[in-house]
Short mmCIF file of C-alpha atoms in Angstrom, two decimals:
data_model
loop_
_atom_site.label_atom_id
_atom_site.label_comp_id
_atom_site.label_asym_id
_atom_site.label_seq_id
_atom_site.Cartn_x
_atom_site.Cartn_y
_atom_site.Cartn_z
CA MET A 1 66.48 177.09 79.86
CA THR A 2 67.37 180.22 77.87
CA ASP A 3 66.56 181.48 74.55
CA THR A 4 69.18 181.88 71.75
CA PRO A 5 68.14 184.91 69.71
CA ASP A 6 70.75 184.46 66.98
CA MET A 7 69.19 181.15 65.96
CA PRO A 8 66.37 180.97 63.49
CA PRO A 9 63.08 179.64 65.00
CA SER A 10 61.53 176.40 63.72
CA THR A 11 58.89 178.38 62.05
CA ALA A 12 61.50 179.70 59.63
CA PHE A 13 61.58 176.27 58.04
CA LYS A 14 58.86 174.61 56.02
CA PRO A 15 57.13 171.72 57.85
CA GLU A 16 58.12 169.36 55.07
CA VAL A 17 61.81 170.22 55.72
CA LEU A 18 61.48 169.73 59.46
CA LYS A 19 59.91 166.30 58.75
CA LEU A 20 62.83 165.36 56.52
CA PHE A 21 65.35 166.51 59.12
CA ASP A 22 63.59 164.38 61.74
CA LYS A 23 64.02 161.31 59.38
CA TYR A 24 67.66 162.27 58.86
CA VAL A 25 68.58 162.58 62.50
CA HIS A 26 66.88 159.32 63.30
CA GLY A 27 68.70 157.44 60.62
CA MET A 28 65.65 156.85 58.33
CA ILE A 29 67.35 158.63 55.46
CA ASP A 30 71.07 159.57 54.91
CA ARG A 31 72.66 162.93 54.36
CA ARG A 32 72.46 162.67 50.61
CA ALA A 33 68.75 161.78 50.63
CA PHE A 34 68.03 164.64 53.01
CA LEU A 35 69.78 167.14 50.75
CA ASP A 36 68.16 165.78 47.56
CA ARG A 37 64.70 165.95 48.94
CA CYS A 38 65.24 169.25 50.86
CA ALA A 39 66.32 170.94 47.65
CA ARG A 40 62.73 170.65 46.42
CA TYR A 41 61.66 173.08 49.12
CA THR A 42 64.70 175.35 49.17
CA ALA A 43 65.18 176.41 45.62
CA GLY A 44 68.04 174.05 44.82
CA ALA A 45 71.09 172.34 46.25
CA ALA A 46 72.63 175.51 47.72
CA GLY A 47 69.53 176.25 49.73
CA ALA A 48 69.48 172.63 50.99
CA MET A 49 73.06 172.89 52.13
CA ALA A 50 72.43 176.08 53.93
CA THR A 51 69.26 174.65 55.55
CA LEU A 52 71.25 171.59 56.87
CA ALA A 53 73.91 173.99 58.21
CA ALA A 54 71.23 176.08 59.98
CA LEU A 55 69.55 172.97 61.51
CA THR A 56 72.92 171.36 62.69
CA PRO A 57 73.57 171.70 66.39
CA ASN A 58 75.72 174.60 67.61
CA PHE A 59 76.85 173.45 71.03
CA ALA A 60 79.07 176.53 71.91
CA ARG A 61 76.17 178.93 71.27
CA ALA A 62 73.76 177.21 73.65
CA GLN A 63 76.05 176.28 76.50
CA GLN A 64 74.74 177.49 79.76
CA VAL A 65 77.20 176.13 82.28
CA LYS A 66 80.91 175.96 81.60
CA PRO A 67 82.66 172.65 82.13
CA ASP A 68 85.03 174.24 84.70
CA ASP A 69 82.26 176.00 86.61
CA ALA A 70 83.61 176.38 90.21
CA ARG A 71 80.19 175.53 91.68
CA LEU A 72 80.50 172.03 90.43
CA LEU A 73 82.60 168.98 90.81
CA ALA A 74 82.77 166.89 87.57
CA SER A 75 84.36 163.56 86.80
CA HIS A 76 84.30 160.65 84.38
CA VAL A 77 83.81 157.16 85.58
CA ASP A 78 83.92 153.63 84.13
CA ILE A 79 80.95 151.59 85.30
CA PRO A 80 81.14 147.81 85.07
CA SER A 81 78.33 146.24 82.97
CA PRO A 82 78.83 142.48 82.87
CA LYS A 83 75.47 141.84 81.17
CA GLY A 84 76.07 144.54 78.55
CA TYR A 85 79.24 145.57 76.71
CA GLY A 86 81.42 145.01 79.77
CA ALA A 87 81.60 148.69 80.84
CA ILE A 88 80.06 152.04 80.20
CA LYS A 89 81.56 155.47 80.75
CA ALA A 90 79.63 158.15 82.45
CA TYR A 91 79.96 161.87 83.16
CA VAL A 92 79.16 162.52 86.82
CA VAL A 93 78.50 166.11 88.12
CA ARG A 94 77.67 167.22 91.58
CA PRO A 95 77.46 170.53 93.44
CA SER A 96 80.66 171.39 95.16
CA GLY A 97 80.58 171.79 98.98
CA ALA A 98 77.32 169.77 99.44
CA ASP A 99 76.72 169.25 103.20
CA ARG A 100 74.26 166.41 102.87
CA LYS A 101 73.38 163.39 100.74
CA LEU A 102 71.70 164.46 97.51
CA PRO A 103 69.21 162.79 95.08
CA VAL A 104 70.64 161.42 91.87
CA VAL A 105 69.29 161.80 88.34
CA LEU A 106 70.40 159.63 85.38
CA VAL A 107 70.55 161.80 82.25
CA VAL A 108 70.03 159.83 79.02
CA HIS A 109 71.20 161.30 75.69
CA GLU A 110 69.62 161.37 72.22
CA ASN A 111 70.79 158.97 69.41
CA ARG A 112 74.21 160.64 69.15
CA GLY A 113 75.79 159.62 72.55
CA LEU A 114 77.07 161.86 75.18
CA ASN A 115 77.56 165.06 73.20
CA PRO A 116 78.30 168.59 74.59
CA HIS A 117 74.65 169.41 74.81
CA ILE A 118 73.77 166.53 77.12
CA GLU A 119 76.98 167.24 79.17
CA ASP A 120 75.56 170.80 79.58
CA ILE A 121 72.09 169.43 80.62
CA THR A 122 73.94 167.28 83.19
CA ARG A 123 75.66 170.39 84.68
CA ARG A 124 72.35 172.33 84.71
CA LEU A 125 70.87 169.55 86.83
CA ALA A 126 73.78 169.59 89.21
CA LEU A 127 73.29 173.35 89.67
CA GLU A 128 69.80 172.47 90.82
CA ASN A 129 71.31 170.51 93.71
CA PHE A 130 71.22 167.01 92.27
CA ILE A 131 74.00 164.56 91.57
CA ALA A 132 73.67 164.01 87.74
CA VAL A 133 75.06 160.97 86.02
CA ALA A 134 75.09 160.85 82.14
CA PRO A 135 76.22 157.54 80.60
CA ASP A 136 77.50 157.27 77.01
CA ALA A 137 76.03 154.37 75.13
CA LEU A 138 78.75 154.71 72.49
CA THR A 139 81.39 153.66 74.98
CA PRO A 140 82.05 150.22 73.31
CA LEU A 141 82.71 152.19 69.99
CA GLY A 142 85.06 154.62 71.55
CA GLY A 143 82.53 157.17 72.92
CA TYR A 144 81.02 160.22 71.38
CA PRO A 145 83.18 160.96 68.33
CA GLY A 146 82.89 164.71 68.29
CA ASP A 147 80.84 164.66 65.11
CA GLU A 148 77.06 164.34 64.99
CA ASP A 149 76.98 162.46 61.70
CA LYS A 150 79.66 159.98 62.82
CA ALA A 151 77.77 159.55 66.13
CA ARG A 152 74.54 158.64 64.38
CA ALA A 153 76.34 156.15 62.14
CA ALA A 154 78.06 154.64 65.16
CA PHE A 155 74.77 154.46 67.11
CA GLY A 156 73.25 152.14 64.37
CA GLN A 157 76.01 149.62 65.09
CA LEU A 158 75.00 149.09 68.77
CA ASP A 159 73.31 145.91 70.01
CA GLN A 160 70.41 147.55 71.82
CA GLN A 161 69.93 144.62 74.13
CA LYS A 162 73.47 144.98 75.43
CA THR A 163 73.05 148.82 75.53
CA SER A 164 69.90 148.41 77.66
CA GLU A 165 71.93 146.41 80.09
CA ASP A 166 74.64 149.08 80.12
CA PHE A 167 71.96 151.67 81.14
CA MET A 168 70.77 149.30 83.83
CA ALA A 169 74.25 149.10 85.11
CA ALA A 170 74.59 152.82 85.07
CA ALA A 171 71.32 153.21 86.99
CA ASP A 172 72.45 150.80 89.64
CA TYR A 173 75.74 152.65 90.00
CA ALA A 174 73.97 155.97 90.29
CA GLN A 175 71.54 154.77 92.98
CA SER A 176 74.34 153.32 94.97
CA LEU A 177 76.56 156.48 95.05
CA PRO A 178 77.64 157.11 98.67
CA GLU A 179 77.09 160.81 98.20
CA GLY A 180 73.53 160.04 97.14
CA ASN A 181 70.49 159.79 99.28
CA GLY A 182 69.30 156.51 97.59
CA ASN A 183 66.59 158.08 95.49
CA LEU A 184 67.02 157.93 91.86
CA GLY A 185 65.20 159.66 88.92
CA VAL A 186 65.85 159.46 85.22
CA VAL A 187 65.32 162.04 82.46
CA GLY A 188 65.92 161.22 78.78
CA PHE A 189 65.55 162.91 75.48
CA CYS A 190 64.26 161.34 72.21
CA TYR A 191 66.14 158.04 72.23
CA GLY A 192 66.88 158.64 75.91
CA GLY A 193 63.14 159.20 76.56
CA GLY A 194 62.59 155.67 75.32
CA VAL A 195 65.39 154.50 77.67
CA ALA A 196 63.67 156.32 80.56
CA ASN A 197 60.40 154.58 79.74
CA MET A 198 62.31 151.23 79.55
CA LEU A 199 64.11 151.80 82.90
CA ALA A 200 60.77 152.49 84.56
CA THR A 201 59.52 149.05 83.54
CA ARG A 202 62.60 147.28 84.77
CA LEU A 203 63.92 149.22 87.79
CA SER A 204 61.48 148.76 90.76
CA THR A 205 63.47 151.22 92.87
CA LEU A 206 63.18 154.13 90.43
CA LYS A 207 61.28 156.99 91.98
CA ALA A 208 60.56 159.19 88.93
CA ALA A 209 60.98 159.03 85.20
CA VAL A 210 60.75 161.94 82.73
CA PRO A 211 60.83 160.98 79.04
CA PHE A 212 61.04 163.84 76.62
CA TYR A 213 59.34 162.80 73.32
CA GLY A 214 60.39 159.18 73.90
CA ALA A 215 59.17 155.89 72.50
CA ALA A 216 56.92 153.79 74.62
CA PRO A 217 58.37 150.65 76.24
CA PRO A 218 56.94 147.17 75.60
CA LEU A 219 53.42 147.37 77.01
CA ASP A 220 53.57 144.04 78.77
CA GLY A 221 56.17 145.65 81.17
CA VAL A 222 53.95 148.64 82.14
CA PRO A 223 52.47 146.87 85.16
CA ASN A 224 55.89 146.60 86.60
CA ILE A 225 56.30 150.39 86.85
CA LYS A 226 56.73 151.72 90.35
CA ALA A 227 58.08 155.16 89.43
CA GLU A 228 55.97 158.27 89.00
CA LEU A 229 56.07 159.30 85.28
CA LEU A 230 56.05 162.77 83.69
CA LEU A 231 55.87 162.55 79.89
CA HIS A 232 56.56 165.47 77.53
CA PHE A 233 55.39 165.35 73.96
CA ALA A 234 55.83 167.83 71.06
CA GLY A 235 52.66 168.78 69.25
CA ASN A 236 54.23 168.39 65.77
CA ASP A 237 55.64 164.84 66.35
CA ALA A 238 53.36 162.43 64.71
CA ARG A 239 55.97 159.71 64.74
CA VAL A 240 56.42 159.47 68.46
CA ASN A 241 52.90 160.53 69.36
CA ALA A 242 51.38 157.66 67.47
CA GLY A 243 52.51 155.27 70.23
CA TRP A 244 50.98 157.34 73.04
CA PRO A 245 47.32 156.18 72.98
CA ALA A 246 48.19 152.50 73.54
CA TYR A 247 50.86 153.44 76.21
CA GLU A 248 48.44 155.64 78.11
CA ALA A 249 45.72 152.95 78.06
CA ALA A 250 48.29 150.44 79.54
CA LEU A 251 49.26 153.04 82.20
CA LYS A 252 45.67 153.51 83.21
CA ALA A 253 44.94 149.83 83.28
CA ALA A 254 47.89 149.32 85.57
CA HIS A 255 46.95 152.29 87.73
CA ILE A 256 50.39 153.90 87.28
CA ARG A 257 50.74 157.48 88.49
CA TYR A 258 51.54 159.73 85.61
CA GLU A 259 51.15 163.15 84.00
CA ALA A 260 51.50 163.75 80.30
CA PHE A 261 51.81 167.10 78.56
CA LEU A 262 51.55 167.91 74.85
CA TYR A 263 53.26 171.18 73.80
CA ASP A 264 51.25 172.60 70.88
CA GLY A 265 53.31 173.94 67.98
CA ALA A 266 56.50 172.41 69.32
CA GLU A 267 58.80 170.18 67.21
CA HIS A 268 60.37 166.91 68.21
CA GLY A 269 63.53 167.95 70.03
CA PHE A 270 62.05 171.16 71.33
CA ASN A 271 64.21 170.97 74.50
CA ASN A 272 67.49 170.91 72.52
CA ASP A 273 68.59 174.56 72.54
CA THR A 274 71.45 173.88 70.13
CA THR A 275 69.20 173.70 67.01
CA PRO A 276 66.28 175.70 65.55
CA ARG A 277 63.79 173.07 66.68
CA PHE A 278 64.31 174.49 70.18
CA ASN A 279 61.04 176.03 71.59
CA PRO A 280 61.97 178.24 74.47
CA GLU A 281 58.49 178.50 75.87
CA ALA A 282 57.80 174.75 75.74
CA ALA A 283 61.34 173.99 77.03
CA LYS A 284 61.06 176.35 79.99
CA LEU A 285 57.72 174.98 81.07
CA ALA A 286 58.76 171.27 80.60
CA TRP A 287 62.00 171.92 82.52
CA GLN A 288 60.16 173.53 85.46
CA ARG A 289 57.73 170.66 85.60
CA THR A 290 60.67 168.18 85.53
CA LEU A 291 62.46 169.88 88.39
CA THR A 292 59.21 170.07 90.42
CA LEU A 293 58.70 166.31 90.10
CA PHE A 294 62.25 165.44 90.97
CA ASN A 295 62.23 167.84 93.99
CA ARG A 296 59.00 166.30 95.23
CA THR A 297 59.83 162.64 94.65
CA LEU A 298 63.59 162.42 95.32
CA ARG A 299 64.26 164.63 98.31
CA THR A 300 62.53 162.48 100.95
#
């Protein structure tokens, strides 16, 4: 992960503003409510608008791997999902010229679908010599619409039970790729972190799961986990962190192998380098730990 020096750090924003933004991006308040409440901390409506613009993702600025990078082979596939919405599209990226079967990693997006940031993460993983498969939960609604607000609104229309089955179908597809070595891991961010936790409880063949600031799964499914877990939490993320003590107790009771790390001072979304919530130190360390786990568990 790289720093983006032209982007203001999260410390440039008042904690109250970052909490409001977290509610906004997770659909707890709408754009108008964010602007109205933010104005209290930014000396009026103009300041609130400027703050929202500063916090809005800038995909081009943070892109690390170009879509046409000659080192990679990328494609889009339609994966049948008879128990879900019928089909789910996915972005599949692999190293070009691979001379052996490679491990596969499922990449699960935040609550905006398969946007350019997650596509870039997928390419970054492929450059680390993995086959990376990134499904788009918004497939039944036309896919990622190219606008973050529209994507969030569409996301709220999904039947999450069907969407969960779509991700199960995508995981089965990823694990059965003929170019893969049969070993599957999953990494997910925010909403995708919750999906990573869910998949760990449902997919007995999953080798490793890495949720970044993701919600805990139903605790009665924890004893079913066979994967090794690596959980990343932001220090300034009371909403997600509130669920961790009960989840950890369940993991311990079921003797599940896991490591959990709390990144002090980091905000929810600290790995997303398209917004000022990005924390370069925390993101770099979490990414290194993630790659270490995948290399150890998936290359057998």
